[in-house]
Amino acid sequence: MSAAEKYTTERIIDVQRWAPNLFSFRTTRYNGYRFVPGQFARLGVRKGDGVVWRAYSIVSAHYDEHLEFFSIVVPDGKFTSELSRLAANEELLVDKKNYGYLTIDRFAGGRDLWLLSTGTGLAPFISILYDFQPWQQYENIILVHSVRHAHELVYQDVIASFANHELFAEHAHKLQYVPVVTREPVAGALDQRITDLIRNCRLESHVGLPIDVDRSRIMICGNPDMVEETRQILMDRGLTISRRGKPGNLAVENYW
Ligand code: FAD
């Protein structure tokens, strides 16, 4: 790698296939690569003579030696059709810069951190949970993961493992994990879309906490329709978007 290059060439360490259209993978990490939990990297795959670049939220902890990502496979997708073919030891390009504002430093005050995700939008929230700060800062952390089918409820082992993790165990009681499955009945999971669950207040009664301006800090990530509709519902209830230098209640990330 020359200093002038904007990216490093990393190698795939391993790949975990969750379903035909969902997988996670770990890569080596350039030791100068820095990011804040919740941020995304830009990944590149070579195709023909060129490189195709896409944004990918980082799943792994900011202190891990590797980087981990969680990906969809889009049928005939320019990027994911190449990415999903990669195996251990193969090359992946990683932009040296870190990107994005889905980070808890966007917020000030508050008592409850709500992490609302659909599909692969879960990714940044795993990295945020690997960070000690939110566990210290908030009284409650509510992780909502909405998917269509039960087999898409991935990372359950990681989520459960915080209860016994040497760093987080003393705060583990703060975490409520709320799986949502919209296309088939699943024991223990809610069965409506996040937008409906907020509109009809089922999410709040299920969790046992109100969503309000003073106590709630809410991150929303994934499908842009869900992100936009949820943002609008919450803004109609008086919550505000966090902006640089003007902290509010909401931070959002659209995936397409
Ligand atoms: P594209 O041509 O990019 O997309 C084609 C269509 O596929 C889109 O119009 C949309 O309908 C659908 N699509 C794209 N991404 C997704 C998705 N994630 N889930 C469901 N449908 C999708 N993707 C991930 O899989 N994991 C991530 O962690 C992730 N992080 C992102 C972070 C940011 C800030 C942004 C902007 C996007 C992120 N994406 C993520 C989406 C990713 O950048 C690509 O869109 C995705 O890899 C598909 O690329 P493609 O070229 O195969 O298809």
CSV table of N, CA, C and O in Angstrom, one decimal, residues 122-212:
chain,number,residue,atom,x,y,z
A,122,LEU,N,-29.3,-4.1,11.4
A,122,LEU,CA,-28.9,-4.4,12.8
A,122,LEU,C,-27.4,-4.2,13.0
A,122,LEU,O,-26.9,-3.9,14.1
A,123,ALA,N,-26.6,-4.2,11.9
A,123,ALA,CA,-25.2,-4.2,11.9
A,123,ALA,C,-24.5,-3.2,12.8
A,123,ALA,O,-23.8,-3.5,13.7
A,124,PRO,N,-24.9,-1.9,12.6
A,124,PRO,CA,-24.2,-0.9,13.4
A,124,PRO,C,-24.5,-1.0,14.9
A,124,PRO,O,-23.7,-0.6,15.8
A,125,PHE,N,-25.7,-1.6,15.2
A,125,PHE,CA,-26.1,-1.6,16.6
A,125,PHE,C,-25.3,-2.7,17.4
A,125,PHE,O,-25.1,-2.6,18.6
A,126,ILE,N,-24.8,-3.7,16.7
A,126,ILE,CA,-24.0,-4.7,17.4
A,126,ILE,C,-22.7,-4.0,17.8
A,126,ILE,O,-22.2,-4.2,18.9
A,127,SER,N,-22.1,-3.2,16.9
A,127,SER,CA,-20.9,-2.5,17.2
A,127,SER,C,-21.1,-1.6,18.3
A,127,SER,O,-20.2,-1.4,19.2
A,128,ILE,N,-22.2,-0.9,18.3
A,128,ILE,CA,-22.5,0.1,19.4
A,128,ILE,C,-22.6,-0.7,20.8
A,128,ILE,O,-22.1,-0.2,21.8
A,129,LEU,N,-23.2,-1.9,20.7
A,129,LEU,CA,-23.3,-2.6,22.0
A,129,LEU,C,-22.0,-3.2,22.5
A,129,LEU,O,-21.8,-3.5,23.7
A,130,TYR,N,-21.1,-3.4,21.6
A,130,TYR,CA,-19.7,-3.8,22.0
A,130,TYR,C,-18.9,-2.7,22.7
A,130,TYR,O,-17.8,-2.9,23.1
A,131,ASP,N,-19.5,-1.5,22.6
A,131,ASP,CA,-18.8,-0.3,23.2
A,131,ASP,C,-19.3,-0.2,24.7
A,131,ASP,O,-20.5,-0.3,24.9
A,132,PHE,N,-18.4,0.2,25.6
A,132,PHE,CA,-18.9,0.3,27.0
A,132,PHE,C,-19.7,1.5,27.2
A,132,PHE,O,-20.6,1.5,28.1
A,133,GLN,N,-19.5,2.6,26.5
A,133,GLN,CA,-20.1,3.9,26.8
A,133,GLN,C,-21.7,3.8,26.9
A,133,GLN,O,-22.2,4.3,27.8
A,134,PRO,N,-22.4,3.2,25.9
A,134,PRO,CA,-23.9,3.3,26.0
A,134,PRO,C,-24.4,2.5,27.2
A,134,PRO,O,-25.4,2.9,27.8
A,135,TRP,N,-23.7,1.5,27.6
A,135,TRP,CA,-24.1,0.7,28.8
A,135,TRP,C,-24.0,1.6,30.1
A,135,TRP,O,-24.8,1.4,31.0
A,136,GLN,N,-23.0,2.4,30.1
A,136,GLN,CA,-22.8,3.3,31.2
A,136,GLN,C,-23.7,4.5,31.2
A,136,GLN,O,-24.2,4.9,32.2
A,137,GLN,N,-23.9,5.0,30.0
A,137,GLN,CA,-24.6,6.3,29.8
A,137,GLN,C,-26.1,6.2,30.0
A,137,GLN,O,-26.8,7.1,30.4
A,138,TYR,N,-26.7,5.0,29.6
A,138,TYR,CA,-28.2,4.9,29.6
A,138,TYR,C,-28.7,3.9,30.7
A,138,TYR,O,-28.0,3.0,31.0
A,139,GLU,N,-29.9,4.2,31.1
A,139,GLU,CA,-30.6,3.3,32.1
A,139,GLU,C,-31.1,2.0,31.4
A,139,GLU,O,-31.2,1.0,32.0
A,140,ASN,N,-31.6,2.3,30.1
A,140,ASN,CA,-32.2,1.2,29.4
A,140,ASN,C,-31.7,1.2,27.9
A,140,ASN,O,-31.5,2.3,27.4
A,141,ILE,N,-31.4,0.0,27.3
A,141,ILE,CA,-31.1,0.0,25.9
A,141,ILE,C,-32.1,-1.0,25.3
A,141,ILE,O,-32.2,-2.2,25.8
A,142,ILE,N,-32.8,-0.6,24.3
A,142,ILE,CA,-33.8,-1.4,23.7
A,142,ILE,C,-33.4,-1.7,22.2
A,142,ILE,O,-33.3,-0.7,21.4
A,143,LEU,N,-33.1,-2.9,21.9
A,143,LEU,CA,-32.7,-3.3,20.6
A,143,LEU,C,-33.8,-4.0,19.9
A,143,LEU,O,-34.2,-5.1,20.2
A,144,VAL,N,-34.3,-3.3,18.8
A,144,VAL,CA,-35.5,-3.9,18.1
A,144,VAL,C,-34.9,-4.3,16.7
A,144,VAL,O,-34.3,-3.5,16.0
A,145,HIS,N,-35.1,-5.6,16.4
A,145,HIS,CA,-34.7,-6.1,15.0
A,145,HIS,C,-35.9,-6.7,14.3
A,145,HIS,O,-36.5,-7.7,14.8
A,146,SER,N,-36.3,-6.0,13.2
A,146,SER,CA,-37.5,-6.5,12.5
A,146,SER,C,-37.1,-7.2,11.2
A,146,SER,O,-36.3,-6.6,10.4
A,147,VAL,N,-37.6,-8.4,11.0
A,147,VAL,CA,-37.3,-9.1,9.8
A,147,VAL,C,-38.6,-9.8,9.3
A,147,VAL,O,-39.6,-9.7,10.0
A,148,ARG,N,-38.6,-10.3,8.1
A,148,ARG,CA,-39.8,-11.0,7.6
A,148,ARG,C,-39.9,-12.4,8.1
A,148,ARG,O,-41.0,-12.8,8.5
A,149,HIS,N,-38.8,-13.1,8.1
A,149,HIS,CA,-38.9,-14.6,8.5
A,149,HIS,C,-37.9,-14.8,9.7
A,149,HIS,O,-36.9,-14.2,9.8
A,150,ALA,N,-38.3,-15.9,10.5
A,150,ALA,CA,-37.6,-16.2,11.7
A,150,ALA,C,-36.1,-16.4,11.5
A,150,ALA,O,-35.2,-16.0,12.3
A,151,HIS,N,-35.7,-17.0,10.4
A,151,HIS,CA,-34.3,-17.4,10.2
A,151,HIS,C,-33.4,-16.1,9.9
A,151,HIS,O,-32.2,-16.2,10.0
A,152,GLU,N,-34.1,-15.0,9.7
A,152,GLU,CA,-33.3,-13.7,9.5
A,152,GLU,C,-33.0,-13.1,10.9
A,152,GLU,O,-32.3,-12.0,10.9
A,153,LEU,N,-33.4,-13.6,12.0
A,153,LEU,CA,-33.1,-13.1,13.3
A,153,LEU,C,-31.7,-13.6,13.7
A,153,LEU,O,-31.5,-14.5,14.5
A,154,VAL,N,-30.7,-12.9,13.1
A,154,VAL,CA,-29.3,-13.4,13.3
A,154,VAL,C,-28.7,-12.6,14.4
A,154,VAL,O,-29.3,-11.7,15.0
A,155,TYR,N,-27.5,-13.0,14.8
A,155,TYR,CA,-26.7,-12.4,15.9
A,155,TYR,C,-27.4,-12.6,17.3
A,155,TYR,O,-27.1,-11.9,18.2
A,156,GLN,N,-28.3,-13.6,17.4
A,156,GLN,CA,-28.9,-13.8,18.7
A,156,GLN,C,-28.0,-14.3,19.7
A,156,GLN,O,-28.1,-13.9,20.9
A,157,ASP,N,-27.0,-15.1,19.3
A,157,ASP,CA,-26.0,-15.6,20.3
A,157,ASP,C,-25.2,-14.4,20.8
A,157,ASP,O,-24.9,-14.3,22.0
A,158,VAL,N,-24.8,-13.5,19.9
A,158,VAL,CA,-24.0,-12.3,20.3
A,158,VAL,C,-24.8,-11.5,21.3
A,158,VAL,O,-24.3,-11.1,22.4
A,159,ILE,N,-26.1,-11.3,21.0
A,159,ILE,CA,-26.9,-10.4,21.8
A,159,ILE,C,-27.1,-11.1,23.2
A,159,ILE,O,-27.0,-10.4,24.2
A,160,ALA,N,-27.3,-12.4,23.2
A,160,ALA,CA,-27.5,-13.1,24.5
A,160,ALA,C,-26.1,-13.1,25.3
A,160,ALA,O,-26.2,-13.1,26.5
A,161,SER,N,-25.0,-13.1,24.6
A,161,SER,CA,-23.7,-13.2,25.3
A,161,SER,C,-23.3,-12.0,26.1
A,161,SER,O,-22.5,-12.1,27.0
A,162,PHE,N,-24.0,-10.8,25.9
A,162,PHE,CA,-23.7,-9.7,26.7
A,162,PHE,C,-23.9,-9.9,28.2
A,162,PHE,O,-23.3,-9.4,29.0
A,163,ALA,N,-24.9,-10.8,28.4
A,163,ALA,CA,-25.3,-11.1,29.8
A,163,ALA,C,-24.1,-11.7,30.6
A,163,ALA,O,-24.0,-11.6,31.8
A,164,ASN,N,-23.2,-12.4,29.9
A,164,ASN,CA,-22.1,-13.1,30.6
A,164,ASN,C,-20.7,-12.5,30.2
A,164,ASN,O,-19.7,-13.0,30.6
A,165,HIS,N,-20.8,-11.4,29.5
A,165,HIS,CA,-19.5,-10.8,29.0
A,165,HIS,C,-18.8,-10.1,30.2
A,165,HIS,O,-19.5,-9.4,30.9
A,166,GLU,N,-17.5,-10.3,30.3
A,166,GLU,CA,-16.8,-9.7,31.4
A,166,GLU,C,-16.9,-8.2,31.5
A,166,GLU,O,-17.0,-7.6,32.6
A,167,LEU,N,-17.1,-7.5,30.4
A,167,LEU,CA,-17.2,-6.0,30.4
A,167,LEU,C,-18.6,-5.6,30.7
A,167,LEU,O,-18.8,-4.5,31.3
A,168,PHE,N,-19.6,-6.3,30.2
A,168,PHE,CA,-21.0,-5.8,30.2
A,168,PHE,C,-21.9,-6.4,31.2
A,168,PHE,O,-23.0,-5.9,31.4
A,169,ALA,N,-21.5,-7.5,31.8
A,169,ALA,CA,-22.5,-8.3,32.6
A,169,ALA,C,-23.1,-7.5,33.7
A,169,ALA,O,-24.3,-7.6,33.9
A,170,GLU,N,-22.4,-6.6,34.3
A,170,GLU,CA,-23.0,-5.8,35.4
A,170,GLU,C,-24.1,-4.9,34.9
A,170,GLU,O,-24.9,-4.4,35.7
A,171,HIS,N,-24.1,-4.5,33.6
A,171,HIS,CA,-25.1,-3.7,33.0
A,171,HIS,C,-26.1,-4.4,32.2
A,171,HIS,O,-27.0,-3.8,31.6
A,172,ALA,N,-25.9,-5.7,32.1
A,172,ALA,CA,-26.7,-6.5,31.1
A,172,ALA,C,-28.2,-6.4,31.3
A,172,ALA,O,-29.0,-6.5,30.3
A,173,HIS,N,-28.6,-6.2,32.5
A,173,HIS,CA,-30.1,-6.1,32.8
A,173,HIS,C,-30.7,-4.9,32.1
A,173,HIS,O,-31.9,-4.8,31.9
A,174,LYS,N,-29.9,-4.0,31.6
A,174,LYS,CA,-30.4,-2.8,30.9
A,174,LYS,C,-30.9,-3.1,29.5
A,174,LYS,O,-31.6,-2.3,28.9
A,175,LEU,N,-30.4,-4.2,28.9
A,175,LEU,CA,-30.7,-4.5,27.5
A,175,LEU,C,-32.0,-5.3,27.4
A,175,LEU,O,-32.2,-6.3,28.0
A,176,GLN,N,-32.9,-4.7,26.6
A,176,GLN,CA,-34.1,-5.5,26.2
A,176,GLN,C,-34.0,-5.7,24.7
A,176,GLN,O,-33.9,-4.8,23.9
A,177,TYR,N,-34.0,-7.0,24.3
A,177,TYR,CA,-33.9,-7.4,22.9
A,177,TYR,C,-35.4,-7.7,22.4
A,177,TYR,O,-36.0,-8.5,23.0
A,178,VAL,N,-35.8,-7.0,21.4
A,178,VAL,CA,-37.2,-7.2,20.9
A,178,VAL,C,-37.1,-7.7,19.4
A,178,VAL,O,-37.0,-6.9,18.5
A,179,PRO,N,-37.2,-9.0,19.2
A,179,PRO,CA,-37.3,-9.5,17.8
A,179,PRO,C,-38.7,-9.2,17.3
A,179,PRO,O,-39.7,-9.3,18.0
A,180,VAL,N,-38.8,-8.9,16.0
A,180,VAL,CA,-40.0,-8.7,15.3
A,180,VAL,C,-40.0,-9.5,14.0
A,180,VAL,O,-39.1,-9.3,13.2
A,181,VAL,N,-41.0,-10.3,13.8
A,181,VAL,CA,-41.1,-11.1,12.6
A,181,VAL,C,-42.4,-10.9,12.0
A,181,VAL,O,-43.5,-11.1,12.6
A,182,THR,N,-42.4,-10.3,10.7
A,182,THR,CA,-43.7,-9.8,10.2
A,182,THR,C,-44.4,-10.8,9.3
A,182,THR,O,-45.6,-10.6,9.0
A,183,ARG,N,-43.7,-11.8,8.8
A,183,ARG,CA,-44.4,-12.7,7.8
A,183,ARG,C,-44.8,-14.1,8.3
A,183,ARG,O,-45.3,-14.9,7.5
A,184,GLU,N,-44.4,-14.4,9.5
A,184,GLU,CA,-44.8,-15.7,10.1
A,184,GLU,C,-44.9,-15.6,11.6
A,184,GLU,O,-44.1,-14.8,12.2
A,185,PRO,N,-45.8,-16.3,12.2
A,185,PRO,CA,-45.8,-16.3,13.7
A,185,PRO,C,-44.6,-16.9,14.3
A,185,PRO,O,-44.3,-18.0,14.0
A,186,VAL,N,-44.0,-16.2,15.3
A,186,VAL,CA,-42.8,-16.8,16.0
A,186,VAL,C,-43.0,-16.5,17.5
A,186,VAL,O,-43.2,-15.3,17.9
A,187,ALA,N,-42.9,-17.5,18.3
A,187,ALA,CA,-43.1,-17.4,19.7
A,187,ALA,C,-42.0,-16.4,20.2
A,187,ALA,O,-40.9,-16.5,19.9
A,188,GLY,N,-42.5,-15.4,21.0
A,188,GLY,CA,-41.5,-14.5,21.7
A,188,GLY,C,-41.2,-13.3,20.8
A,188,GLY,O,-40.5,-12.3,21.2
A,189,ALA,N,-41.7,-13.2,19.6
A,189,ALA,CA,-41.5,-12.1,18.7
A,189,ALA,C,-42.7,-11.3,18.4
A,189,ALA,O,-43.8,-11.9,18.4
A,190,LEU,N,-42.6,-10.0,18.3
A,190,LEU,CA,-43.8,-9.2,17.9
A,190,LEU,C,-44.0,-9.4,16.4
A,190,LEU,O,-43.1,-9.8,15.7
A,191,ASP,N,-45.2,-9.1,16.0
A,191,ASP,CA,-45.6,-9.5,14.6
A,191,ASP,C,-46.1,-8.4,13.7
A,191,ASP,O,-46.7,-8.7,12.7
A,192,GLN,N,-45.8,-7.2,14.1
A,192,GLN,CA,-46.2,-6.0,13.2
A,192,GLN,C,-45.0,-5.2,12.9
A,192,GLN,O,-44.0,-5.3,13.5
A,193,ARG,N,-45.1,-4.4,11.8
A,193,ARG,CA,-44.0,-3.6,11.4
A,193,ARG,C,-43.7,-2.6,12.5
A,193,ARG,O,-44.6,-2.1,13.3
A,194,ILE,N,-42.4,-2.1,12.6
A,194,ILE,CA,-42.0,-1.2,13.6
A,194,ILE,C,-42.9,0.1,13.6
A,194,ILE,O,-43.3,0.6,14.7
A,195,THR,N,-43.2,0.6,12.4
A,195,THR,CA,-44.0,1.8,12.3
A,195,THR,C,-45.4,1.6,13.0
A,195,THR,O,-45.9,2.4,13.7
A,196,ASP,N,-46.0,0.4,12.7
A,196,ASP,CA,-47.3,0.1,13.3
A,196,ASP,C,-47.2,0.0,14.8
A,196,ASP,O,-48.0,0.4,15.6
A,197,LEU,N,-46.1,-0.7,15.3
A,197,LEU,CA,-45.9,-1.0,16.7
A,197,LEU,C,-45.7,0.4,17.5
A,197,LEU,O,-46.0,0.4,18.7
A,198,ILE,N,-45.2,1.4,16.8
A,198,ILE,CA,-45.0,2.7,17.5
A,198,ILE,C,-46.3,3.4,17.5
A,198,ILE,O,-46.8,3.9,18.5
A,199,ARG,N,-47.0,3.4,16.3
A,199,ARG,CA,-48.3,4.1,16.2
A,199,ARG,C,-49.3,3.6,17.2
A,199,ARG,O,-50.0,4.4,17.8
A,200,ASN,N,-49.4,2.3,17.3
A,200,ASN,CA,-50.4,1.7,18.2
A,200,ASN,C,-49.9,1.6,19.7
A,200,ASN,O,-50.6,1.0,20.5
A,201,CYS,N,-48.7,2.0,19.9
A,201,CYS,CA,-48.0,2.0,21.3
A,201,CYS,C,-47.8,0.6,21.8
A,201,CYS,O,-47.5,0.5,23.0
A,202,ARG,N,-47.8,-0.4,20.9
A,202,ARG,CA,-47.6,-1.8,21.4
A,202,ARG,C,-46.1,-1.9,21.8
A,202,ARG,O,-45.8,-2.7,22.7
A,203,LEU,N,-45.2,-1.2,21.1
A,203,LEU,CA,-43.8,-1.4,21.4
A,203,LEU,C,-43.5,-0.9,22.8
A,203,LEU,O,-42.8,-1.5,23.6
A,204,GLU,N,-44.1,0.3,23.1
A,204,GLU,CA,-43.8,0.9,24.4
A,204,GLU,C,-44.4,0.0,25.5
A,204,GLU,O,-43.8,-0.2,26.5
A,205,SER,N,-45.6,-0.5,25.3
A,205,SER,CA,-46.2,-1.4,26.4
A,205,SER,C,-45.5,-2.7,26.5
A,205,SER,O,-45.3,-3.2,27.6
A,206,HIS,N,-45.0,-3.2,25.4
A,206,HIS,CA,-44.2,-4.5,25.4
A,206,HIS,C,-42.9,-4.3,26.2
A,206,HIS,O,-42.5,-5.1,27.0
A,207,VAL,N,-42.3,-3.2,26.0
A,207,VAL,CA,-41.0,-2.9,26.6
A,207,VAL,C,-41.2,-2.3,28.1
A,207,VAL,O,-40.3,-2.5,28.9
A,208,GLY,N,-42.3,-1.7,28.3
A,208,GLY,CA,-42.6,-1.1,29.6
A,208,GLY,C,-42.0,0.3,29.8
A,208,GLY,O,-41.7,0.7,30.9
A,209,LEU,N,-41.7,0.9,28.7
A,209,LEU,CA,-41.1,2.3,28.7
A,209,LEU,C,-41.8,3.2,27.7
A,209,LEU,O,-42.1,2.8,26.6
A,210,PRO,N,-42.0,4.5,28.1
A,210,PRO,CA,-42.6,5.4,27.1
A,210,PRO,C,-41.5,6.0,26.2
A,210,PRO,O,-40.3,6.0,26.6
A,211,ILE,N,-42.0,6.3,25.0
A,211,ILE,CA,-41.1,7.1,24.1
A,211,ILE,C,-41.5,8.5,24.3
A,211,ILE,O,-42.6,8.9,24.0
A,212,ASP,N,-40.5,9.4,24.8
A,212,ASP,CA,-40.8,10.8,24.9
A,212,ASP,C,-39.5,11.6,24.8
A,212,ASP,O,-38.4,11.1,24.8
